[in-house]
């Protein structure tokens, strides 16, 4: 409190910019959430199959590629909703700008679709095996293994990209952290596992998924700790950015919704499931999904406010 | 820890450098480029040189018109008062022209006064009704029972009409409510008022002292330009203000004086100047009278004495005057403009004039110059006014303000209450001035209106006063009309004209047309021989020998420079009775006043109350522009400034809404609180002109707080009748949700 | 998967002592007790404000909750009740009692049970606002700090319950 | 001949924060109501009565290493004549990544859907005029010119006066200088 | 450490919210474990078959009250800083009755409904939704209810303050009462259970006994600090009687009172007579020699002000019988001399506060010494070459 009193007044009052930046709302939150979720689904389902060396027979696992594509389309739909100049959406695909993660993302999203579609075709339910699809199906089945690896790669790319999208915007001090990419990827895997757990699966798949989810949640906690340590040990700007979680405006929602609801409680319940062999219930994955959504929403909203205006 | 964008770019480039090279960027590949420079196309297909009227300063502007619509207004580089530059308001003329709340048709009142129940009528009907009422008053009470309240350049036609009609009762609130005290103080000392534009050679000044004048917030274009020029040339600045104003932020010395104690500071300054021999001996010996009396008068007014009175430190008082006097004669104590503060304003202005006299700056470069003006005859060929009206009844019975040299607007108002003055005023013509805000004690204004037989309001916007008028006439804005020829006394002699940029919108009419139509109905049309003001302007210009076409094209004619100061070979003269600078004023002594400024301590604010100070913002001309949506984008409501420490002590948060209640229980607000370090703890400050109540002002209505309502008390200057208004105290109430 | 039996409930006195300790902790840390109906109050106001902002802002009781962007949901009680939900879930889950069902007396139908639950809830909603708290906020927390009103309230709750219990006996027995 | 590097200089000693520049910009560029491309910042340090003030007119910094140009996925944000950063309205999708990437929060979304900001009045500069804000400024606070031309007024001022830029730590190399 | 933490600003509001969540977790956990997540368990309370609700609640209240009494008694927590609900007699009485009705109808109270919902019981969720709806109903009828709702406000009424005994004592009373009630409750349970032929033993007896023993012990401990502090304060007040009426007064206050209303005070100089005759506080009388019975002549209606060469330690023995108030001048005569009789020194720094103080000081100086015609201002030596300032006519007072 020894710093001299500082008053600053600005005449600028641009909508969505002042008094605090708020250009991205629920649309981007949902997009980032679904993007991460889809990344998780791609990675997990592909790894499952690669591990077992044969496609899963549970209806849940088999529906994953289609489900992922539907969710991704939903996410892109909200992304589209967020665009201020919707008629110019095609412009994303008239350019590739290597310095812009947004551009990378646009192209990655475009590559994810064929991969997902081929994966789905390769394991199509009998009822849908129409003669027209015979050729593509054959291709998809022949190239199944490389496709699966591609799917993992796409998933990792997608998951990382959702974090890097924010992480490279260094003007938002809070986002300007290398942890954001891995954090969003981990959270994506964890929410993906949670969504899978809500689908009809075989018991052994379920068991494995819970364990993987627990690992993901624990990793996420670790990454969050790293993020906070990064703020605390960083420059004064970073400390100010971190302060929104350490007594600032977003403290309560961050700790309660993300850490307690989304991570600690599911972790405890998951451990009980695994250790005490308690019957599985839907609440655990639901909490994980709530936590994942909250993480995106809170980081997105609070990060926008941590511009250089924070500094004197 | 942070992800460097550069690193990312490098990674990206390595990974996809080849691809991006192959694509070669969007531009060349797809060829969908738009031109690099997006031109907003606001340049006009027609540019008209005219004069601004967002305030009375009359800067030259160029209005760009595109497809019949004014797109932008920029400064006229040829005009001496703007030099191509504009204050924020000048640009905002379009906000006035295209204000959707403008008066669109003549209105005749159908309900009670103040009920704002009006019927839109034809011009014929409105003018007939007006003339009928004016003739009725003339027949019943004589022509002098009609008074004109006017502000702005367009008022000259109505003054002409009223003079022809037989009354000389023209009052402008800008005298007794604003600069009157200053004019009288300087008139008494130097024999000439400071005038407008002020005769200050600021740009050549080496040291400037401001007392309560906040240049920079007070955006009189030329003056601010010169002020900035002086600063950029390294002039030293001393600011005396209870508030850390914009100017104070640039000052070498900021003296946060206790409000109302300025004379104590000035006397101490004079004391130091005399005791330390900082004054101009030769100048005083040659031009001034009364030095010995002055010496005796300030002998005990030491800086230490003043320090106690003013709340300043003695050292600061001494340092600041040493700095100022060190630069003499190119040093000045700025006379200020709005000076109606404490009721001793003419005497304070005297003290300021004395400081300037001691600096030896009157008629000197970097001081007060002696303005020149082109000889342009008034209305050539128009007969002299038929009647010589009696003097104005603007002083209450038994009171004279011997040095008042203009009519007191509030005095004319008070004379409308029967039996209070020499004779009663029965009819008002209110031109372009919102008396409900422009005069203090609005309750008195309301009461006076109730005694009137007839009230005519001529305005552009439905300000509060139009809600009380019997007839409201919508005038065209300055961008839609001709006005008189502007012959301004200035450093360079020049004339300038205002000409219409676009035709009048809606049913509005130019002022000349309105005055002339009325004159016809009053049997006075010989005084208005030209059908429109354009003809009148041409007649005046050609009578004075100007190239009319050239003036119309450039908007201005600047004559050759003439000497304006001693350095240029012009010997100053003084129009005082003694023909000298009167440090000791025999005139005042003869009239029974203190011949030299005397300090009386101000009343202290009661516990829990603050002295209310008012001022202005650069983006607005008080209430005239608060409905201007264009200007309001950068300042839409006033705030009340309160010292941050006091605010904290009282649990008031910056930005919260509060009400202000004055010593008489008058209330203003809700208004936003600005808790700031920038003001003394014993006073509050707000910008004048907000808190409109008129239903017609859809934008301004209810924004901010109205300081006029809080001025339910004034202290009258005994010399010239000015209304000291900084004598009101307010307390702050939280607005509970 | 081995299906576990439900864990037995805690001894009421043991539970009570722990409850008391939680309450003490709450007082020591926050200076205030626990509550429950306040969150329902704020959630309802928040929802209503979202649907009909002006009506809520003009309401004499709701107005202050939403005045000038007051954080109607960012309140201690709301977070606390979120915690109650999580704590209850954790406990029920760990004890093997987590089960999606509708609890009812042996003779009550599901429809009737739902109607009763809703009606009782509404009555309690009104009552809790009137009394400025429910069994948690008023009786338990207020009682622990010896507030006279809380004790009156507590006795009234038991009185009301016992008075009406015979009339709704069919629901439970 | 070298490429020009257009810079703007703001003399904080002279700026009175009158907002003439803000309004002149709005009318020159037809900026929609409620938006502004430039603005005034008033900083006050200290406690009554020991105060220090700085007022400055500010706008897009037209950074030489502009984060917004990097962040733009479609190339709509680009460098134009003299290093001025412009937004190509026809290529802008309104994704707002550039807004988030700007350390000065100088951009906004135009109601027509594209991202908009100060252009240094390049349409005027291209025909040899000064930007509208520079032209209007009654205190002659603003200076505009080519910093790569050693004989320009701005070069002379940058050599002779003490100056600073906003947030140099971002590495964006801003071209809006504040003379102090 | 000052408890409670939050009101003493150990952390801000945002972390308070996080604490809220954590407290809620613990609260919910305990409620669920107590069996409050199941409506039949709760309803049974009102049919006498299972007094679980009563037992848990009362044990909780008793424990918390005793614990707070204990901590408060030892000064570890400031009971005054705890949020205590205000008492609104009638609304709370009626509200309580209504809530009881709702309780038995729904089978839950709001808190337990929440726990029930958390453990998957849909009826709990519905009840909680109902509580929210009830709020809206209340709001809708608020204009009609307002008078009743805000009426009969008795403010914060704490039973211990009402009864005038320490918190701990009342808390102990609560515990004892609770324990007594538990025996009654269990007896009832046995009766009803037998009638309903439900043969489950509800409480394991050994634990019940242990729990009650713990509580009784708590009750005893809670009472102890109450008595400990009581006796301490009693002894403090007893010792205070010896110097009971000798309060201190500082020189400026004394001077101001003397200036404003001299008839309320009588000042006696306790120094040696010679010193007193030389300089004394204006209006003071000098102390006579030992033989003179001057104390008897003092006016009992006026406060007696005493001073010496320095601080007087205590009231002299001869004045012990003086019935009125006795004030002792802090710092004795030198303090008064310095503060009032010596000319005040103009502040070097002319801040508003300094000046105000300086003006007040010089006014008093002038009042008592008459040395300064100007009411307030002490002029610094003039730097002007002119003649000495004419007697202060101008400037001066405000």
PDB file of C-alpha atoms in Angstrom, chain B residues 5-6 9 26-27 32-43 71-75 82-89 91-92 94 215-217 219 221 224-229 231-234 242 244-246 249-250 254 256 617-619 629-631 633-635 643 674 676-681, chain D residues 11-20 22-36 42 44 46-53 55 65-67 70-71 74-76 78-81 86-91 119 121-124 126-127 129 134-140 170-173:
ATOM      1  CA  UNK B   5       4.946 -15.228 -30.098  1.00  0.00           C
ATOM      2  CA  UNK B   6       8.250 -15.091 -31.895  1.00  0.00           C
ATOM      3  CA  UNK B   9       6.213 -17.961 -35.453  1.00  0.00           C
ATOM      4  CA  UNK B  26      -3.428 -14.706 -49.993  1.00  0.00           C
ATOM      5  CA  UNK B  27      -2.952 -11.458 -51.773  1.00  0.00           C
ATOM      6  CA  UNK B  32      -9.340 -10.342 -54.193  1.00  0.00           C
ATOM      7  CA  UNK B  33      -7.521  -7.343 -52.838  1.00  0.00           C
ATOM      8  CA  UNK B  34      -9.245  -4.186 -51.839  1.00  0.00           C
ATOM      9  CA  UNK B  35      -7.217  -0.978 -52.127  1.00  0.00           C
ATOM     10  CA  UNK B  36      -4.736  -0.447 -49.327  1.00  0.00           C
ATOM     11  CA  UNK B  37      -6.206   2.837 -48.239  1.00  0.00           C
ATOM     12  CA  UNK B  38      -9.861   2.735 -47.332  1.00  0.00           C
ATOM     13  CA  UNK B  39     -11.157   6.251 -47.875  1.00  0.00           C
ATOM     14  CA  UNK B  40     -14.152   7.000 -45.680  1.00  0.00           C
ATOM     15  CA  UNK B  41     -15.303   9.564 -48.267  1.00  0.00           C
ATOM     16  CA  UNK B  42     -16.167  12.334 -45.891  1.00  0.00           C
ATOM     17  CA  UNK B  43     -14.637  15.075 -48.015  1.00  0.00           C
ATOM     18  CA  UNK B  71     -20.229  15.386 -43.420  1.00  0.00           C
ATOM     19  CA  UNK B  72     -17.620  17.151 -41.372  1.00  0.00           C
ATOM     20  CA  UNK B  73     -16.563  20.527 -40.093  1.00  0.00           C
ATOM     21  CA  UNK B  74     -12.904  21.460 -39.987  1.00  0.00           C
ATOM     22  CA  UNK B  75     -11.025  24.597 -39.075  1.00  0.00           C
ATOM     23  CA  UNK B  82      -8.972  29.194 -35.579  1.00  0.00           C
ATOM     24  CA  UNK B  83      -5.931  28.988 -37.818  1.00  0.00           C
ATOM     25  CA  UNK B  84      -7.297  25.743 -39.195  1.00  0.00           C
ATOM     26  CA  UNK B  85      -7.561  24.197 -35.762  1.00  0.00           C
ATOM     27  CA  UNK B  86     -10.689  23.569 -33.802  1.00  0.00           C
ATOM     28  CA  UNK B  87     -11.729  22.797 -30.305  1.00  0.00           C
ATOM     29  CA  UNK B  88     -13.760  19.584 -29.878  1.00  0.00           C
ATOM     30  CA  UNK B  89     -17.047  21.444 -30.011  1.00  0.00           C
ATOM     31  CA  UNK B  91     -16.292  19.458 -34.998  1.00  0.00           C
ATOM     32  CA  UNK B  92     -19.548  18.706 -33.220  1.00  0.00           C
ATOM     33  CA  UNK B  94     -23.112  18.247 -37.103  1.00  0.00           C
ATOM     34  CA  UNK B 215      -7.492  26.917 -19.724  1.00  0.00           C
ATOM     35  CA  UNK B 216      -7.593  23.572 -21.450  1.00  0.00           C
ATOM     36  CA  UNK B 217     -10.888  22.737 -19.885  1.00  0.00           C
ATOM     37  CA  UNK B 219     -11.494  25.676 -24.728  1.00  0.00           C
ATOM     38  CA  UNK B 221      -9.752  28.075 -29.359  1.00  0.00           C
ATOM     39  CA  UNK B 224      -5.755  27.649 -25.836  1.00  0.00           C
ATOM     40  CA  UNK B 225      -3.653  27.596 -28.977  1.00  0.00           C
ATOM     41  CA  UNK B 226      -1.611  30.521 -27.711  1.00  0.00           C
ATOM     42  CA  UNK B 227      -1.429  28.995 -24.258  1.00  0.00           C
ATOM     43  CA  UNK B 228       0.007  25.794 -25.713  1.00  0.00           C
ATOM     44  CA  UNK B 229       2.398  27.745 -27.882  1.00  0.00           C
ATOM     45  CA  UNK B 231       4.108  26.294 -22.960  1.00  0.00           C
ATOM     46  CA  UNK B 232       5.945  24.750 -25.870  1.00  0.00           C
ATOM     47  CA  UNK B 233       8.233  27.755 -25.887  1.00  0.00           C
ATOM     48  CA  UNK B 234       9.002  27.077 -22.267  1.00  0.00           C
ATOM     49  CA  UNK B 242      -8.639  24.512  -5.338  1.00  0.00           C
ATOM     50  CA  UNK B 244      -5.841  20.127  -9.742  1.00  0.00           C
ATOM     51  CA  UNK B 245      -7.092  21.234 -13.125  1.00  0.00           C
ATOM     52  CA  UNK B 246      -5.636  20.272 -16.469  1.00  0.00           C
ATOM     53  CA  UNK B 249      -1.053  19.470 -14.170  1.00  0.00           C
ATOM     54  CA  UNK B 250       1.286  21.472 -16.367  1.00  0.00           C
ATOM     55  CA  UNK B 254       0.109  24.616  -8.140  1.00  0.00           C
ATOM     56  CA  UNK B 256      -4.414  24.656  -3.992  1.00  0.00           C
ATOM     57  CA  UNK B 617     -15.512  20.590 -19.766  1.00  0.00           C
ATOM     58  CA  UNK B 618     -13.693  21.147 -23.054  1.00  0.00           C
ATOM     59  CA  UNK B 619     -16.272  19.198 -25.004  1.00  0.00           C
ATOM     60  CA  UNK B 629     -25.176  13.350 -29.247  1.00  0.00           C
ATOM     61  CA  UNK B 630     -21.976  13.662 -31.209  1.00  0.00           C
ATOM     62  CA  UNK B 631     -20.130  15.546 -28.490  1.00  0.00           C
ATOM     63  CA  UNK B 633     -19.907  10.409 -27.035  1.00  0.00           C
ATOM     64  CA  UNK B 634     -16.833  11.532 -25.188  1.00  0.00           C
ATOM     65  CA  UNK B 635     -18.507  13.237 -22.222  1.00  0.00           C
ATOM     66  CA  UNK B 643     -11.529  14.557  -2.403  1.00  0.00           C
ATOM     67  CA  UNK B 674     -15.682  11.206  -8.799  1.00  0.00           C
ATOM     68  CA  UNK B 676     -10.199  12.012  -6.667  1.00  0.00           C
ATOM     69  CA  UNK B 677      -6.997  13.348  -5.219  1.00  0.00           C
ATOM     70  CA  UNK B 678      -7.416  16.312  -7.511  1.00  0.00           C
ATOM     71  CA  UNK B 679      -9.480  18.542  -5.248  1.00  0.00           C
ATOM     72  CA  UNK B 680      -9.220  20.113  -1.812  1.00  0.00           C
ATOM     73  CA  UNK B 681     -11.122  18.403   0.975  1.00  0.00           C
TER      74      UNK B 681
ATOM     75  CA  UNK D  11       3.572  15.884 -26.717  1.00  0.00           C
ATOM     76  CA  UNK D  12       2.252  15.102 -23.272  1.00  0.00           C
ATOM     77  CA  UNK D  13       3.433  18.480 -22.023  1.00  0.00           C
ATOM     78  CA  UNK D  14       0.948  20.220 -24.258  1.00  0.00           C
ATOM     79  CA  UNK D  15      -1.994  17.854 -24.418  1.00  0.00           C
ATOM     80  CA  UNK D  16      -4.942  19.208 -22.455  1.00  0.00           C
ATOM     81  CA  UNK D  17      -7.152  16.230 -23.154  1.00  0.00           C
ATOM     82  CA  UNK D  18      -9.780  18.334 -24.894  1.00  0.00           C
ATOM     83  CA  UNK D  19     -10.781  15.421 -27.151  1.00  0.00           C
ATOM     84  CA  UNK D  20     -10.808  17.521 -30.302  1.00  0.00           C
ATOM     85  CA  UNK D  22     -11.151  12.102 -30.878  1.00  0.00           C
ATOM     86  CA  UNK D  23     -14.076  13.934 -32.404  1.00  0.00           C
ATOM     87  CA  UNK D  24     -12.236  15.064 -35.514  1.00  0.00           C
ATOM     88  CA  UNK D  25     -11.270  11.438 -36.090  1.00  0.00           C
ATOM     89  CA  UNK D  26     -14.843  10.361 -35.675  1.00  0.00           C
ATOM     90  CA  UNK D  27     -16.178  12.803 -38.225  1.00  0.00           C
ATOM     91  CA  UNK D  28     -13.299  12.389 -40.663  1.00  0.00           C
ATOM     92  CA  UNK D  29     -13.565   8.618 -40.672  1.00  0.00           C
ATOM     93  CA  UNK D  30     -17.279   8.343 -40.155  1.00  0.00           C
ATOM     94  CA  UNK D  31     -16.755   6.228 -37.054  1.00  0.00           C
ATOM     95  CA  UNK D  32     -20.110   4.907 -35.862  1.00  0.00           C
ATOM     96  CA  UNK D  33     -21.738   6.413 -32.793  1.00  0.00           C
ATOM     97  CA  UNK D  34     -20.456   5.037 -29.534  1.00  0.00           C
ATOM     98  CA  UNK D  35     -17.145   3.870 -30.974  1.00  0.00           C
ATOM     99  CA  UNK D  36     -13.813   5.605 -31.119  1.00  0.00           C
ATOM    100  CA  UNK D  42      -5.403  11.030 -18.005  1.00  0.00           C
ATOM    101  CA  UNK D  44      -2.667  11.267 -12.017  1.00  0.00           C
ATOM    102  CA  UNK D  46       0.334  11.132  -5.915  1.00  0.00           C
ATOM    103  CA  UNK D  47      -1.836  12.303  -3.096  1.00  0.00           C
ATOM    104  CA  UNK D  48      -3.351  15.715  -2.545  1.00  0.00           C
ATOM    105  CA  UNK D  49      -1.639  18.172  -2.706  1.00  0.00           C
ATOM    106  CA  UNK D  50       1.457  16.514  -4.210  1.00  0.00           C
ATOM    107  CA  UNK D  51       0.184  15.507  -7.597  1.00  0.00           C
ATOM    108  CA  UNK D  52       1.634  14.841 -10.988  1.00  0.00           C
ATOM    109  CA  UNK D  53      -0.432  14.558 -14.124  1.00  0.00           C
ATOM    110  CA  UNK D  55      -2.576  13.589 -20.309  1.00  0.00           C
ATOM    111  CA  UNK D  65       6.095  -6.044 -35.022  1.00  0.00           C
ATOM    112  CA  UNK D  66       2.349  -6.033 -34.784  1.00  0.00           C
ATOM    113  CA  UNK D  67       0.790  -8.905 -32.793  1.00  0.00           C
ATOM    114  CA  UNK D  70       0.456 -12.177 -36.595  1.00  0.00           C
ATOM    115  CA  UNK D  71      -2.792 -13.253 -35.003  1.00  0.00           C
ATOM    116  CA  UNK D  74      -6.928 -14.452 -42.996  1.00  0.00           C
ATOM    117  CA  UNK D  75      -4.382 -11.730 -43.590  1.00  0.00           C
ATOM    118  CA  UNK D  76      -6.999  -9.026 -43.236  1.00  0.00           C
ATOM    119  CA  UNK D  78      -1.708  -6.229 -42.791  1.00  0.00           C
ATOM    120  CA  UNK D  79       1.056  -3.690 -43.113  1.00  0.00           C
ATOM    121  CA  UNK D  80       0.383  -0.975 -45.623  1.00  0.00           C
ATOM    122  CA  UNK D  81       2.284   2.062 -46.847  1.00  0.00           C
ATOM    123  CA  UNK D  86      -4.651  -1.657 -41.707  1.00  0.00           C
ATOM    124  CA  UNK D  87      -7.598  -4.015 -41.669  1.00  0.00           C
ATOM    125  CA  UNK D  88      -8.906  -5.132 -45.015  1.00  0.00           C
ATOM    126  CA  UNK D  89     -12.643  -5.032 -44.378  1.00  0.00           C
ATOM    127  CA  UNK D  90     -13.389  -7.508 -47.125  1.00  0.00           C
ATOM    128  CA  UNK D  91     -11.045 -10.137 -45.766  1.00  0.00           C
ATOM    129  CA  UNK D 119      -5.572   4.047 -39.990  1.00  0.00           C
ATOM    130  CA  UNK D 121      -5.752   8.598 -41.875  1.00  0.00           C
ATOM    131  CA  UNK D 122      -3.723   6.954 -44.602  1.00  0.00           C
ATOM    132  CA  UNK D 123      -6.218   8.185 -47.189  1.00  0.00           C
ATOM    133  CA  UNK D 124      -5.237  11.724 -46.261  1.00  0.00           C
ATOM    134  CA  UNK D 126      -1.525   9.355 -49.332  1.00  0.00           C
ATOM    135  CA  UNK D 127      -2.555  12.673 -50.836  1.00  0.00           C
ATOM    136  CA  UNK D 129      -2.303  15.788 -45.911  1.00  0.00           C
ATOM    137  CA  UNK D 134      -3.046  16.164 -36.112  1.00  0.00           C
ATOM    138  CA  UNK D 135      -4.720  18.831 -38.201  1.00  0.00           C
ATOM    139  CA  UNK D 136      -7.372  19.720 -35.656  1.00  0.00           C
ATOM    140  CA  UNK D 137      -5.305  19.693 -32.484  1.00  0.00           C
ATOM    141  CA  UNK D 138      -5.530  23.200 -31.030  1.00  0.00           C
ATOM    142  CA  UNK D 139      -2.490  22.726 -28.808  1.00  0.00           C
ATOM    143  CA  UNK D 140      -0.298  21.280 -31.566  1.00  0.00           C
ATOM    144  CA  UNK D 170       5.474  -6.554 -25.393  1.00  0.00           C
ATOM    145  CA  UNK D 171       8.131  -6.401 -28.067  1.00  0.00           C
ATOM    146  CA  UNK D 172       5.600  -5.027 -30.486  1.00  0.00           C
ATOM    147  CA  UNK D 173       7.781  -2.025 -31.397  1.00  0.00           C
TER     148      UNK D 173
END
